[in-house]
Amino acid sequence: MAVVGPLSRIARLGRNICQNHRLIFNKISQRRGIASCIDPSHGLSDEQKEFQKVAFDFAANEMSPHMAEWDQKEVFPVETMRKAAQLGFGGIYVQPDVGGSGLSRLDTSIIFEALSTGCASTTAYISIHNMCAWMIDTFGNVDQREKFCPDLCSMEKFASYCLTEPGSGSDAASLLTSAQKKGDHYILNGSKAFISGGGDTDVYVVMCRTGGKGPKGISCLVVEKGTPGLSFGKKEKKVGWNSQPTRAVIFEDCAVPVANRLGEEGQGFSIAMKGLNGGRINIASCSLGAAHACVLLARDHLLVRKQFGETLANSQFLQFKLAEMATKLVTSRLLVRDAATALQQNRSDAVTLCSMAKLFATDECFNICNQALQMHGGYGYLKDYAVQQFVRDIRVHQILEGTNEVMRMIISRNLLTES
Amino acid sequence: MSGRVLVGVKRVIDYAVKIRVKPDHTGVVTDGVKHSMNPFCEIAVEEAVKLKEKKLIKEVVAVSCGPQQSQETIRTALAMGADRGIHVEVSGKDYESLGPLQVSKILAALAKSEEAQLVILGKQAIDDDCNQTGQMTAALLDWPQGTFASEVSLEEGKVKVVREIDGGLETIRINTPAVLTADLRLNTPRYATLPNIMKAKKKKITNVKPADLGVDLTSRLEVLSVDEPPQRQAGIKVETVEDLVSKLKEVGKV
């Protein structure tokens, strides 16, 4: 009989909700109730809309249901990523003759943005993998392209990008991992830090020093897992990006064939930076997707949660906040897409625009996700709700692939070195 | 047999969208609303493409009746593996009053002109839930029908269909040419792949007008009004079974 009290309270609550339902309905019936202002398909070609649709469907069906589990159990979702690769997502902007999809940077941005709504962390790894595949595709010779690209495009093998070291992050050109030529091999010594996929991936694109100090002494080598002298540190425990393992990559007298060098000696830093231009657009696109998902989550919550006798959606403060979030999302998206187009066309402003896009989009989208969490109140802090995972996952986008401070360096240098 | 399969695909409001009734109660809001291919039509396309992959049929033709935007739906079918498309142009008032009767007349005409071996449709559309087009098309063609198909096997001059019915599963064997309608468990539609989406660009979509097919589009129905379902009322708790029965009698349910 102790159960009757709470039950009758719930019944009264239920009656309240039904009575107020009419009130709410009248107030929001003028609203179209469709989030079309942030619809990411505006302005796209029919073909791009098709790409986007596949990516959205894949994200909703194959990634979204597992996003929380992958985060909590720290699962590297190899099978799901291979399914994505079957659709062509393993080498989106890699050329078709080696198994890639041959699409543009803008197509790529659209796809990653859509995939990210399903799981930002996994999509971010897929984008890193794509970047590595592109570097080999673009700077590799015939043999290297044929050896590595098909397996990377199908995700039979996974890739990691190794630039950062314990002693060189933002000051990437000061890296110390050495590669001494001995006959037809380079002997690598040193270590890389924070490598996404490290230990679980098969192909490592490593920037190392073959020459003197500074960027001109750096070359790019492809190192395969299982090479003697290649080992890994412990798996890092991270705040987010838990669906991809992060480890140090350690070289101890690791012999790598000279045949695995991409491009010429001394070209490595340039290759790395060119990879990052696209990588920055990709990471920014992942932030866009997460922010898009969070705006919709916040919108849905505002329509359902009631306090002070009405839904949160009736609060002008929250309406305005939502409008600001939507505006920042669309602004970020426009900048990222323009940067993608600029990079595709090799425009003279491409590099700075990519930096601006990465800086702006990752910052704004994090704020959007964070604001969405706030709008959820206490529920936003619970892991049962997806919004906190998006916040945690995209926080790191403001740091990696060039910190947002480094982005500012690139942009200010462009302005101040103009004579 | 021609080895050609006609698949009907309908552009409908996406299943995830929250539907809003227009203020004038003449229909639902469709402007600016996300549309996609009817889920049962996706299953129909998938089945046709599977038959082609098994080399049991030679060509899959996707058909859609509607305005310019219906071409997007045909392109999705092409990206899934259909070989070519036919867009029957219907727009404006004609499109608003387009229903199963008109569509089945169009499909029947096309099935004859294309010499189709099979017409595969979704069992119903998620916007009007009519569940009539397949049956009407079969009747107009005087072809056998295998509706609510959960399994389809092509045989020499015949097709074996396992149908989902209220009592369970019914297996029938019908002669081809025939009309089939796809139910939920027939298959799981594939994702279009990026290369297939690009290949689809090169596939041909022919434009046809209903008049060219000799079809009269006048509707025999007039929509009087469209309204939201009534608000759900709060329930009442009763103490005894007798109270329950008398309350049910009061409301006229018993």
mmCIF file of N, CA and C in Angstrom, chain A residues 7 11 15 18 21-22 25 31-34 36 46-47 49-51 53-54 57-58 61-62 86-89 92 101 103 111 300, chain B residues 15 17-18 20 29 31-34 36-37 42 72-73 75-76 79 191-195 197-199 201 228 231-234 237:
data_model
loop_
_atom_site.group_PDB
_atom_site.id
_atom_site.type_symbol
_atom_site.label_atom_id
_atom_site.label_comp_id
_atom_site.label_asym_id
_atom_site.label_seq_id
_atom_site.Cartn_x
_atom_site.Cartn_y
_atom_site.Cartn_z
ATOM 1 N N LEU A 7 2.106 6.757 -6.559
ATOM 2 C CA LEU A 7 1.349 6.525 -7.789
ATOM 3 C C LEU A 7 0.326 7.624 -8.012
ATOM 4 N N ALA A 11 -0.116 10.332 -10.949
ATOM 5 C CA ALA A 11 -1.361 10.522 -11.700
ATOM 6 C C ALA A 11 -1.703 11.993 -11.772
ATOM 7 N N ARG A 15 -2.006 14.438 -15.051
ATOM 8 C CA ARG A 15 -3.146 15.284 -15.378
ATOM 9 C C ARG A 15 -2.666 16.688 -15.690
ATOM 10 N N CYS A 18 -1.216 16.895 -19.134
ATOM 11 C CA CYS A 18 -2.223 16.874 -20.187
ATOM 12 C C CYS A 18 -2.950 18.199 -20.292
ATOM 13 N N HIS A 21 -0.696 20.692 -21.860
ATOM 14 C CA HIS A 21 -0.284 20.348 -23.222
ATOM 15 C C HIS A 21 -0.952 21.261 -24.245
ATOM 16 N N ARG A 22 -2.270 21.543 -24.000
ATOM 17 C CA ARG A 22 -2.995 22.417 -24.919
ATOM 18 C C ARG A 22 -2.355 23.791 -24.961
ATOM 19 N N PHE A 25 0.905 23.694 -26.856
ATOM 20 C CA PHE A 25 0.689 23.453 -28.267
ATOM 21 C C PHE A 25 0.297 24.741 -28.989
ATOM 22 N N ARG A 31 5.266 27.863 -34.750
ATOM 23 C CA ARG A 31 6.592 27.435 -35.168
ATOM 24 C C ARG A 31 6.479 26.279 -36.153
ATOM 25 N N ARG A 32 7.342 26.273 -37.133
ATOM 26 C CA ARG A 32 7.300 25.163 -38.079
ATOM 27 C C ARG A 32 7.815 23.875 -37.449
ATOM 28 N N GLY A 33 8.523 24.039 -36.322
ATOM 29 C CA GLY A 33 8.979 22.843 -35.626
ATOM 30 C C GLY A 33 9.965 22.014 -36.425
ATOM 31 N N ILE A 34 10.532 22.623 -37.474
ATOM 32 C CA ILE A 34 11.503 21.866 -38.267
ATOM 33 C C ILE A 34 12.796 22.652 -38.260
ATOM 34 N N SER A 36 15.037 23.606 -40.038
ATOM 35 C CA SER A 36 15.565 23.708 -41.390
ATOM 36 C C SER A 36 16.620 24.783 -41.521
ATOM 37 N N ASP A 46 22.863 17.955 -56.020
ATOM 38 C CA ASP A 46 22.103 16.719 -55.795
ATOM 39 C C ASP A 46 23.027 15.575 -55.402
ATOM 40 N N GLU A 47 24.190 15.529 -56.062
ATOM 41 C CA GLU A 47 25.116 14.438 -55.779
ATOM 42 C C GLU A 47 25.658 14.546 -54.358
ATOM 43 N N LYS A 49 24.162 15.909 -51.909
ATOM 44 C CA LYS A 49 23.075 15.546 -50.992
ATOM 45 C C LYS A 49 22.990 14.035 -50.841
ATOM 46 N N GLU A 50 23.262 13.315 -51.934
ATOM 47 C CA GLU A 50 23.264 11.853 -51.861
ATOM 48 C C GLU A 50 24.381 11.355 -50.951
ATOM 49 N N PHE A 51 25.587 11.931 -51.122
ATOM 50 C CA PHE A 51 26.713 11.533 -50.262
ATOM 51 C C PHE A 51 26.334 11.761 -48.801
ATOM 52 N N LYS A 53 23.425 12.015 -47.471
ATOM 53 C CA LYS A 53 22.356 11.140 -46.993
ATOM 54 C C LYS A 53 22.924 9.791 -46.551
ATOM 55 N N VAL A 54 23.825 9.233 -47.369
ATOM 56 C CA VAL A 54 24.427 7.948 -46.999
ATOM 57 C C VAL A 54 25.164 8.084 -45.677
ATOM 58 N N ASP A 57 22.682 8.411 -42.811
ATOM 59 C CA ASP A 57 22.032 7.126 -42.521
ATOM 60 C C ASP A 57 23.007 6.200 -41.808
ATOM 61 N N PHE A 58 24.247 6.165 -42.306
ATOM 62 C CA PHE A 58 25.255 5.297 -41.686
ATOM 63 C C PHE A 58 25.484 5.718 -40.239
ATOM 64 N N ASN A 61 22.387 4.726 -38.108
ATOM 65 C CA ASN A 61 22.130 3.293 -37.923
ATOM 66 C C ASN A 61 23.307 2.525 -37.341
ATOM 67 N N GLU A 62 24.530 2.894 -37.779
ATOM 68 C CA GLU A 62 25.685 2.066 -37.413
ATOM 69 C C GLU A 62 26.539 2.648 -36.310
ATOM 70 N N GLN A 86 33.642 0.156 -46.877
ATOM 71 C CA GLN A 86 32.962 -0.493 -48.015
ATOM 72 C C GLN A 86 32.113 0.498 -48.784
ATOM 73 N N LEU A 87 31.659 1.540 -48.094
ATOM 74 C CA LEU A 87 30.838 2.541 -48.775
ATOM 75 C C LEU A 87 31.720 3.576 -49.453
ATOM 76 N N GLY A 88 33.027 3.478 -49.235
ATOM 77 C CA GLY A 88 33.932 4.427 -49.878
ATOM 78 C C GLY A 88 34.493 5.459 -48.927
ATOM 79 N N PHE A 89 34.273 5.281 -47.604
ATOM 80 C CA PHE A 89 34.710 6.303 -46.658
ATOM 81 C C PHE A 89 36.145 6.103 -46.189
ATOM 82 N N ILE A 92 38.384 8.907 -48.989
ATOM 83 C CA ILE A 92 37.371 9.719 -49.674
ATOM 84 C C ILE A 92 38.001 10.615 -50.736
ATOM 85 N N SER A 101 37.894 7.117 -53.382
ATOM 86 C CA SER A 101 36.626 7.561 -53.962
ATOM 87 C C SER A 101 36.784 8.785 -54.836
ATOM 88 N N LEU A 103 36.808 11.967 -54.382
ATOM 89 C CA LEU A 103 35.901 13.101 -54.220
ATOM 90 C C LEU A 103 36.671 14.354 -53.829
ATOM 91 N N ILE A 111 30.743 14.856 -45.795
ATOM 92 C CA ILE A 111 30.612 13.487 -45.311
ATOM 93 C C ILE A 111 31.027 13.371 -43.845
ATOM 94 N N ASP A 300 15.260 19.680 -28.752
ATOM 95 C CA ASP A 300 14.280 18.681 -28.312
ATOM 96 C C ASP A 300 14.060 18.753 -26.807
ATOM 97 N N TYR B 15 10.684 9.792 -42.503
ATOM 98 C CA TYR B 15 9.986 9.185 -41.365
ATOM 99 C C TYR B 15 10.326 9.838 -40.036
ATOM 100 N N VAL B 17 10.686 13.056 -39.426
ATOM 101 C CA VAL B 17 10.179 14.426 -39.280
ATOM 102 C C VAL B 17 8.896 14.441 -38.445
ATOM 103 N N LYS B 18 8.754 15.470 -37.593
ATOM 104 C CA LYS B 18 7.504 15.632 -36.843
ATOM 105 C C LYS B 18 6.506 16.328 -37.767
ATOM 106 N N ARG B 20 3.416 18.368 -39.235
ATOM 107 C CA ARG B 20 2.572 19.491 -38.789
ATOM 108 C C ARG B 20 1.425 19.639 -39.772
ATOM 109 N N VAL B 29 2.175 20.185 -43.710
ATOM 110 C CA VAL B 29 3.210 21.091 -44.219
ATOM 111 C C VAL B 29 4.280 20.261 -44.923
ATOM 112 N N ASP B 31 6.448 22.144 -47.373
ATOM 113 C CA ASP B 31 7.470 23.114 -47.795
ATOM 114 C C ASP B 31 8.623 23.121 -46.817
ATOM 115 N N GLY B 32 9.836 22.944 -47.369
ATOM 116 C CA GLY B 32 11.009 23.043 -46.500
ATOM 117 C C GLY B 32 11.183 21.841 -45.585
ATOM 118 N N VAL B 33 10.329 20.830 -45.769
ATOM 119 C CA VAL B 33 10.411 19.653 -44.901
ATOM 120 C C VAL B 33 11.268 18.592 -45.589
ATOM 121 N N LYS B 34 12.039 17.873 -44.802
ATOM 122 C CA LYS B 34 12.919 16.854 -45.363
ATOM 123 C C LYS B 34 12.096 15.703 -45.949
ATOM 124 N N SER B 36 12.321 11.933 -48.264
ATOM 125 C CA SER B 36 13.214 10.867 -48.729
ATOM 126 C C SER B 36 12.382 9.752 -49.358
ATOM 127 N N MET B 37 13.052 8.698 -49.785
ATOM 128 C CA MET B 37 12.341 7.594 -50.434
ATOM 129 C C MET B 37 11.544 6.836 -49.378
ATOM 130 N N GLU B 42 12.321 1.452 -50.678
ATOM 131 C CA GLU B 42 13.740 1.094 -50.588
ATOM 132 C C GLU B 42 13.887 -0.421 -50.581
ATOM 133 N N GLU B 72 15.198 13.211 -57.429
ATOM 134 C CA GLU B 72 16.145 12.872 -56.349
ATOM 135 C C GLU B 72 15.912 11.437 -55.888
ATOM 136 N N THR B 73 14.621 11.073 -55.776
ATOM 137 C CA THR B 73 14.273 9.736 -55.310
ATOM 138 C C THR B 73 14.720 8.696 -56.330
ATOM 139 N N ARG B 75 17.218 9.037 -58.354
ATOM 140 C CA ARG B 75 18.683 8.978 -58.263
ATOM 141 C C ARG B 75 19.121 8.081 -57.113
ATOM 142 N N THR B 76 18.385 8.140 -56.002
ATOM 143 C CA THR B 76 18.729 7.263 -54.882
ATOM 144 C C THR B 76 18.586 5.807 -55.319
ATOM 145 N N ALA B 79 21.461 4.913 -57.397
ATOM 146 C CA ALA B 79 22.668 4.737 -56.574
ATOM 147 C C ALA B 79 22.656 3.390 -55.856
ATOM 148 N N TYR B 191 23.167 0.458 -48.115
ATOM 149 C CA TYR B 191 23.546 1.862 -48.262
ATOM 150 C C TYR B 191 24.077 2.031 -49.679
ATOM 151 N N ALA B 192 23.800 3.164 -50.296
ATOM 152 C CA ALA B 192 24.462 3.449 -51.574
ATOM 153 C C ALA B 192 25.936 3.671 -51.267
ATOM 154 N N THR B 193 26.826 3.230 -52.134
ATOM 155 C CA THR B 193 28.235 3.509 -51.906
ATOM 156 C C THR B 193 28.602 4.773 -52.670
ATOM 157 N N LEU B 194 29.682 5.440 -52.253
ATOM 158 C CA LEU B 194 30.096 6.663 -52.928
ATOM 159 C C LEU B 194 30.339 6.415 -54.420
ATOM 160 N N PRO B 195 31.059 5.336 -54.795
ATOM 161 C CA PRO B 195 31.251 5.108 -56.229
ATOM 162 C C PRO B 195 29.923 4.913 -56.964
ATOM 163 N N ILE B 197 27.025 6.183 -56.188
ATOM 164 C CA ILE B 197 26.338 7.459 -56.303
ATOM 165 C C ILE B 197 26.896 8.214 -57.498
ATOM 166 N N MET B 198 28.221 8.132 -57.681
ATOM 167 C CA MET B 198 28.812 8.842 -58.807
ATOM 168 C C MET B 198 28.433 8.180 -60.128
ATOM 169 N N LYS B 199 28.386 6.823 -60.124
ATOM 170 C CA LYS B 199 27.981 6.122 -61.360
ATOM 171 C C LYS B 199 26.540 6.470 -61.700
ATOM 172 N N LYS B 201 25.043 9.152 -61.551
ATOM 173 C CA LYS B 201 24.937 10.409 -62.315
ATOM 174 C C LYS B 201 24.852 10.127 -63.808
ATOM 175 N N GLU B 228 -5.158 17.017 -36.680
ATOM 176 C CA GLU B 228 -4.335 16.256 -35.747
ATOM 177 C C GLU B 228 -5.195 15.196 -35.079
ATOM 178 N N GLN B 231 -6.278 15.133 -28.748
ATOM 179 C CA GLN B 231 -5.340 15.126 -27.624
ATOM 180 C C GLN B 231 -5.641 13.935 -26.737
ATOM 181 N N ARG B 232 -4.602 13.354 -26.214
ATOM 182 C CA ARG B 232 -4.825 12.205 -25.333
ATOM 183 C C ARG B 232 -5.335 12.700 -23.992
ATOM 184 N N GLN B 233 -6.487 12.186 -23.597
ATOM 185 C CA GLN B 233 -7.072 12.614 -22.320
ATOM 186 C C GLN B 233 -6.442 11.830 -21.181
ATOM 187 N N ALA B 234 -6.486 12.443 -19.990
ATOM 188 C CA ALA B 234 -5.990 11.713 -18.823
ATOM 189 C C ALA B 234 -6.922 10.547 -18.544
ATOM 190 N N LYS B 237 -8.730 6.449 -12.538
ATOM 191 C CA LYS B 237 -8.524 5.196 -11.825
ATOM 192 C C LYS B 237 -9.835 4.786 -11.193
#
